[in-house]
């Protein structure tokens, strides 16, 4: 198919947000985070608010790209059920091309229930359904070879193994690649991971993922970027949550502080940043602008329930965060 700017790959899910009335936080060493939530066993729990929308990394990133004016298609898998049809209709409303969305009868669509508590904390109950059955045979390579960019959101479980197939196809067809790998992709054989990253134009990681990839403590940014720059010939991004972001192109290190705003929900904020950066970079080929668009897109996402409601629109004015830039000579960036 002609005239596709960007194709996104990743999961598709239906997200349901609930705020239970009587939800009790519990502090206990039995929880990994030392905190948990508690309900009375066998009781009915009233819900104050409920909201639902499509989610999943593949659809969330597609929503950013189409909102920024790019002709965007999503490639993924949903169940042959009501929820799957809801997702497809939701994507159509955004203007996302759904011609390449596959349906699977043997497993229901991915489903998430997000239990909201006071503040930004939430607990997510996840059913990993049809998206995990997505494989190489379901990708319509012949119909997407004219795309300009591929964006790979996290591909969980067994679907991680098709990452290399997609990246190799992109390389052979002169398609640029942005990769935001999840734990399953980063857990592939080391040689395979490095081969994939060596063909990527933009690599998007959070602190934990960057640390996992390099086996270096995430506080040691200088060492992390030195190692990643030796693998990735393109742009490497490390998001740091409320502390902001650091970006390396192998020659310069760009840093920006976090932007603090009233947070309603942080679902999809990472997807909003990664896709926002790529959208900004495609538009102006300028890393500073890409960071500014990504940061604002992510912060705007935080102001609404769900991963898509707060995304910036094409031409929408926004306040630009200050970006610092310093030279990296021989990978000796002075990371502050």
CSV table of N, CA and C in Angstrom, one decimal, residues 70-152:
chain,number,residue,atom,x,y,z
A,70,UNK,N,0.6,12.5,10.5
A,70,UNK,CA,1.2,11.4,9.7
A,70,UNK,C,0.2,10.3,9.3
A,71,UNK,N,0.3,9.8,8.1
A,71,UNK,CA,-0.5,8.7,7.7
A,71,UNK,C,0.0,7.5,8.3
A,72,UNK,N,-0.8,6.9,9.2
A,72,UNK,CA,-0.3,5.9,10.1
A,72,UNK,C,-1.2,4.6,10.0
A,73,UNK,N,-0.5,3.5,10.0
A,73,UNK,CA,-1.2,2.2,10.0
A,73,UNK,C,-0.7,1.4,11.3
A,74,UNK,N,-1.6,0.6,11.9
A,74,UNK,CA,-1.2,-0.2,13.0
A,74,UNK,C,-1.3,-1.7,12.5
A,75,UNK,N,-0.2,-2.4,12.8
A,75,UNK,CA,-0.2,-3.9,12.6
A,75,UNK,C,-0.2,-4.6,13.9
A,76,UNK,N,-1.2,-5.4,14.1
A,76,UNK,CA,-1.3,-6.2,15.4
A,76,UNK,C,-2.4,-7.1,15.3
A,77,UNK,N,-2.8,-7.7,16.5
A,77,UNK,CA,-3.8,-8.7,16.5
A,77,UNK,C,-4.7,-8.5,17.7
A,78,UNK,N,-6.0,-8.7,17.4
A,78,UNK,CA,-7.1,-8.6,18.4
A,78,UNK,C,-7.9,-9.9,18.3
A,79,UNK,N,-8.7,-10.2,19.3
A,79,UNK,CA,-9.6,-11.3,19.3
A,79,UNK,C,-10.8,-11.1,18.4
A,80,UNK,N,-11.4,-12.2,17.9
A,80,UNK,CA,-12.6,-12.1,17.1
A,80,UNK,C,-13.8,-12.0,18.1
A,81,UNK,N,-13.9,-10.8,18.7
A,81,UNK,CA,-14.9,-10.6,19.8
A,81,UNK,C,-15.3,-9.1,19.8
A,82,UNK,N,-16.3,-8.8,20.7
A,82,UNK,CA,-16.8,-7.5,20.8
A,82,UNK,C,-15.7,-6.5,21.2
A,83,UNK,N,-14.8,-6.9,22.1
A,83,UNK,CA,-13.7,-6.0,22.5
A,83,UNK,C,-12.8,-5.7,21.4
A,84,UNK,N,-12.5,-6.7,20.6
A,84,UNK,CA,-11.6,-6.5,19.4
A,84,UNK,C,-12.2,-5.5,18.5
A,85,UNK,N,-13.5,-5.6,18.3
A,85,UNK,CA,-14.2,-4.7,17.3
A,85,UNK,C,-14.3,-3.3,17.9
A,86,UNK,N,-14.4,-3.2,19.2
A,86,UNK,CA,-14.4,-1.9,19.9
A,86,UNK,C,-13.0,-1.2,19.6
A,87,UNK,N,-12.0,-1.9,19.7
A,87,UNK,CA,-10.6,-1.4,19.5
A,87,UNK,C,-10.5,-0.9,18.1
A,88,UNK,N,-10.9,-1.7,17.1
A,88,UNK,CA,-10.8,-1.3,15.7
A,88,UNK,C,-11.6,-0.1,15.4
A,89,UNK,N,-12.8,0.0,16.0
A,89,UNK,CA,-13.7,1.2,15.8
A,89,UNK,C,-13.0,2.4,16.4
A,90,UNK,N,-12.4,2.3,17.6
A,90,UNK,CA,-11.8,3.4,18.3
A,90,UNK,C,-10.6,3.9,17.4
A,91,UNK,N,-9.9,3.0,16.8
A,91,UNK,CA,-8.7,3.4,16.0
A,91,UNK,C,-9.2,4.1,14.7
A,92,UNK,N,-10.3,3.7,14.2
A,92,UNK,CA,-10.9,4.3,13.0
A,92,UNK,C,-11.3,5.8,13.3
A,93,UNK,N,-11.8,6.0,14.5
A,93,UNK,CA,-12.2,7.4,14.9
A,93,UNK,C,-11.0,8.3,14.9
A,94,UNK,N,-9.8,7.7,15.3
A,94,UNK,CA,-8.6,8.5,15.3
A,94,UNK,C,-8.1,8.8,13.9
A,95,UNK,N,-8.5,7.9,13.0
A,95,UNK,CA,-8.0,8.1,11.6
A,95,UNK,C,-6.8,7.1,11.4
A,96,UNK,N,-6.6,6.1,12.2
A,96,UNK,CA,-5.6,5.2,12.0
A,96,UNK,C,-6.0,4.1,11.0
A,97,UNK,N,-5.1,3.7,10.1
A,97,UNK,CA,-5.4,2.7,9.1
A,97,UNK,C,-5.4,1.3,9.9
A,98,UNK,N,-6.5,0.6,9.8
A,98,UNK,CA,-6.7,-0.7,10.5
A,98,UNK,C,-6.7,-1.8,9.5
A,99,UNK,N,-6.3,-1.6,8.2
A,99,UNK,CA,-6.4,-2.7,7.2
A,99,UNK,C,-5.5,-3.9,7.6
A,100,UNK,N,-4.5,-3.7,8.4
A,100,UNK,CA,-3.6,-4.7,8.7
A,100,UNK,C,-3.7,-5.3,10.1
A,101,UNK,N,-4.9,-5.0,10.7
A,101,UNK,CA,-5.2,-5.6,12.1
A,101,UNK,C,-5.7,-7.0,11.8
A,102,UNK,N,-5.1,-8.0,12.4
A,102,UNK,CA,-5.5,-9.4,12.3
A,102,UNK,C,-6.4,-9.8,13.4
A,103,UNK,N,-7.4,-10.7,13.2
A,103,UNK,CA,-8.3,-11.2,14.2
A,103,UNK,C,-8.0,-12.6,14.5
A,104,UNK,N,-8.1,-13.0,15.8
A,104,UNK,CA,-7.8,-14.3,16.2
A,104,UNK,C,-9.0,-14.9,17.0
A,105,UNK,N,-9.5,-16.1,16.5
A,105,UNK,CA,-10.6,-16.7,17.2
A,105,UNK,C,-10.3,-17.6,18.4
A,106,UNK,N,-9.1,-18.0,18.5
A,106,UNK,CA,-8.7,-18.9,19.6
A,106,UNK,C,-8.5,-18.3,20.9
A,107,UNK,N,-8.3,-17.0,20.9
A,107,UNK,CA,-8.0,-16.3,22.2
A,107,UNK,C,-8.7,-14.9,22.2
A,108,UNK,N,-9.3,-14.5,23.3
A,108,UNK,CA,-9.9,-13.2,23.4
A,108,UNK,C,-8.9,-12.0,23.3
A,109,UNK,N,-9.4,-10.8,23.0
A,109,UNK,CA,-8.6,-9.6,22.9
A,109,UNK,C,-7.9,-9.3,24.3
A,110,UNK,N,-6.7,-8.7,24.2
A,110,UNK,CA,-6.1,-8.3,25.5
A,110,UNK,C,-7.0,-7.4,26.2
A,111,UNK,N,-6.9,-7.4,27.6
A,111,UNK,CA,-7.8,-6.7,28.4
A,111,UNK,C,-7.1,-6.3,29.7
A,112,UNK,N,-7.3,-5.0,30.1
A,112,UNK,CA,-6.7,-4.5,31.3
A,112,UNK,C,-7.7,-3.8,32.2
A,113,UNK,N,-7.7,-4.0,33.5
A,113,UNK,CA,-8.5,-3.3,34.4
A,113,UNK,C,-7.5,-2.5,35.3
A,114,UNK,N,-7.6,-1.2,35.3
A,114,UNK,CA,-6.8,-0.3,36.0
A,114,UNK,C,-7.5,0.2,37.2
A,115,UNK,N,-7.0,-0.2,38.4
A,115,UNK,CA,-7.7,0.2,39.7
A,115,UNK,C,-7.0,1.4,40.2
A,116,UNK,N,-7.7,2.5,40.2
A,116,UNK,CA,-7.1,3.8,40.6
A,116,UNK,C,-7.3,4.0,42.1
A,117,UNK,N,-6.3,4.5,42.7
A,117,UNK,CA,-6.4,4.9,44.1
A,117,UNK,C,-6.1,6.4,44.2
A,118,UNK,N,-6.0,7.0,45.4
A,118,UNK,CA,-5.8,8.4,45.5
A,118,UNK,C,-4.4,8.7,45.0
A,119,UNK,N,-4.2,9.9,44.4
A,119,UNK,CA,-2.9,10.2,43.8
A,119,UNK,C,-2.8,9.5,42.4
A,120,UNK,N,-1.5,9.3,42.1
A,120,UNK,CA,-1.2,8.7,40.8
A,120,UNK,C,-1.1,7.2,40.8
A,121,UNK,N,-1.1,6.6,42.0
A,121,UNK,CA,-0.9,5.2,42.1
A,121,UNK,C,-2.0,4.4,41.5
A,122,UNK,N,-1.7,3.3,40.9
A,122,UNK,CA,-2.7,2.4,40.3
A,122,UNK,C,-2.2,1.0,40.2
A,123,UNK,N,-3.1,0.0,40.2
A,123,UNK,CA,-2.8,-1.4,40.1
A,123,UNK,C,-3.4,-1.9,38.8
A,124,UNK,N,-2.7,-2.5,37.9
A,124,UNK,CA,-3.3,-3.0,36.6
A,124,UNK,C,-3.4,-4.5,36.6
A,125,UNK,N,-4.6,-5.0,36.3
A,125,UNK,CA,-4.8,-6.4,36.1
A,125,UNK,C,-4.8,-6.6,34.6
A,126,UNK,N,-3.9,-7.5,34.2
A,126,UNK,CA,-3.7,-7.6,32.7
A,126,UNK,C,-4.0,-9.0,32.2
A,127,UNK,N,-4.8,-9.1,31.2
A,127,UNK,CA,-5.0,-10.4,30.5
A,127,UNK,C,-4.3,-10.2,29.1
A,128,UNK,N,-3.3,-11.0,28.9
A,128,UNK,CA,-2.5,-11.0,27.7
A,128,UNK,C,-3.1,-12.0,26.7
A,129,UNK,N,-3.9,-11.5,25.8
A,129,UNK,CA,-4.7,-12.4,25.0
A,129,UNK,C,-4.2,-12.5,23.6
A,130,UNK,N,-5.0,-12.1,22.6
A,130,UNK,CA,-4.7,-12.4,21.2
A,130,UNK,C,-3.4,-11.7,20.7
A,131,UNK,N,-3.0,-10.6,21.3
A,131,UNK,CA,-1.8,-9.9,20.8
A,131,UNK,C,-0.6,-10.9,20.9
A,132,UNK,N,-0.6,-11.8,21.9
A,132,UNK,CA,0.5,-12.7,22.1
A,132,UNK,C,0.6,-13.8,21.0
A,133,UNK,N,-0.4,-13.9,20.2
A,133,UNK,CA,-0.4,-14.9,19.1
A,133,UNK,C,0.1,-14.3,17.8
A,134,UNK,N,0.4,-13.0,17.8
A,134,UNK,CA,0.9,-12.3,16.6
A,134,UNK,C,2.3,-12.9,16.2
A,135,UNK,N,2.4,-13.3,15.0
A,135,UNK,CA,3.7,-13.8,14.5
A,135,UNK,C,4.0,-13.3,13.1
A,136,UNK,N,5.2,-13.8,12.6
A,136,UNK,CA,5.7,-13.3,11.4
A,136,UNK,C,4.7,-13.5,10.2
A,137,UNK,N,4.0,-14.6,10.2
A,137,UNK,CA,3.1,-14.9,9.1
A,137,UNK,C,1.9,-14.0,9.0
A,138,UNK,N,1.6,-13.3,10.1
A,138,UNK,CA,0.5,-12.3,10.1
A,138,UNK,C,0.9,-10.9,9.6
A,139,UNK,N,2.2,-10.7,9.4
A,139,UNK,CA,2.6,-9.4,9.0
A,139,UNK,C,2.6,-9.2,7.5
A,140,UNK,N,1.8,-8.3,6.9
A,140,UNK,CA,1.6,-8.1,5.5
A,140,UNK,C,2.8,-7.3,4.9
A,141,UNK,N,4.0,-8.0,4.9
A,141,UNK,CA,5.2,-7.2,4.5
A,141,UNK,C,5.1,-6.6,3.1
A,142,UNK,N,4.5,-7.3,2.2
A,142,UNK,CA,4.4,-6.8,0.8
A,142,UNK,C,3.5,-5.5,0.7
A,143,UNK,N,2.6,-5.3,1.7
A,143,UNK,CA,1.7,-4.1,1.7
A,143,UNK,C,2.3,-2.9,2.4
A,144,UNK,N,3.4,-3.1,3.2
A,144,UNK,CA,3.9,-2.0,4.0
A,144,UNK,C,5.3,-1.7,3.7
A,145,UNK,N,5.8,-2.2,2.6
A,145,UNK,CA,7.2,-2.0,2.2
A,145,UNK,C,7.5,-0.6,1.7
A,146,UNK,N,6.5,0.2,1.4
A,146,UNK,CA,6.6,1.6,1.0
A,146,UNK,C,6.6,2.6,2.2
A,147,UNK,N,6.4,2.1,3.4
A,147,UNK,CA,6.4,3.0,4.5
A,147,UNK,C,7.7,3.6,4.7
A,148,UNK,N,7.7,4.8,5.3
A,148,UNK,CA,8.9,5.5,5.6
A,148,UNK,C,9.6,5.2,6.9
A,149,UNK,N,8.7,4.9,7.9
A,149,UNK,CA,9.2,4.5,9.2
A,149,UNK,C,8.4,3.3,9.8
A,150,UNK,N,9.1,2.5,10.6
A,150,UNK,CA,8.4,1.5,11.4
A,150,UNK,C,8.7,1.9,12.9
A,151,UNK,N,7.6,1.8,13.7
A,151,UNK,CA,7.8,2.1,15.1
A,151,UNK,C,7.4,0.8,15.9
A,152,UNK,N,8.4,0.2,16.6
A,152,UNK,CA,8.1,-1.1,17.3
A,152,UNK,C,8.0,-0.8,18.8
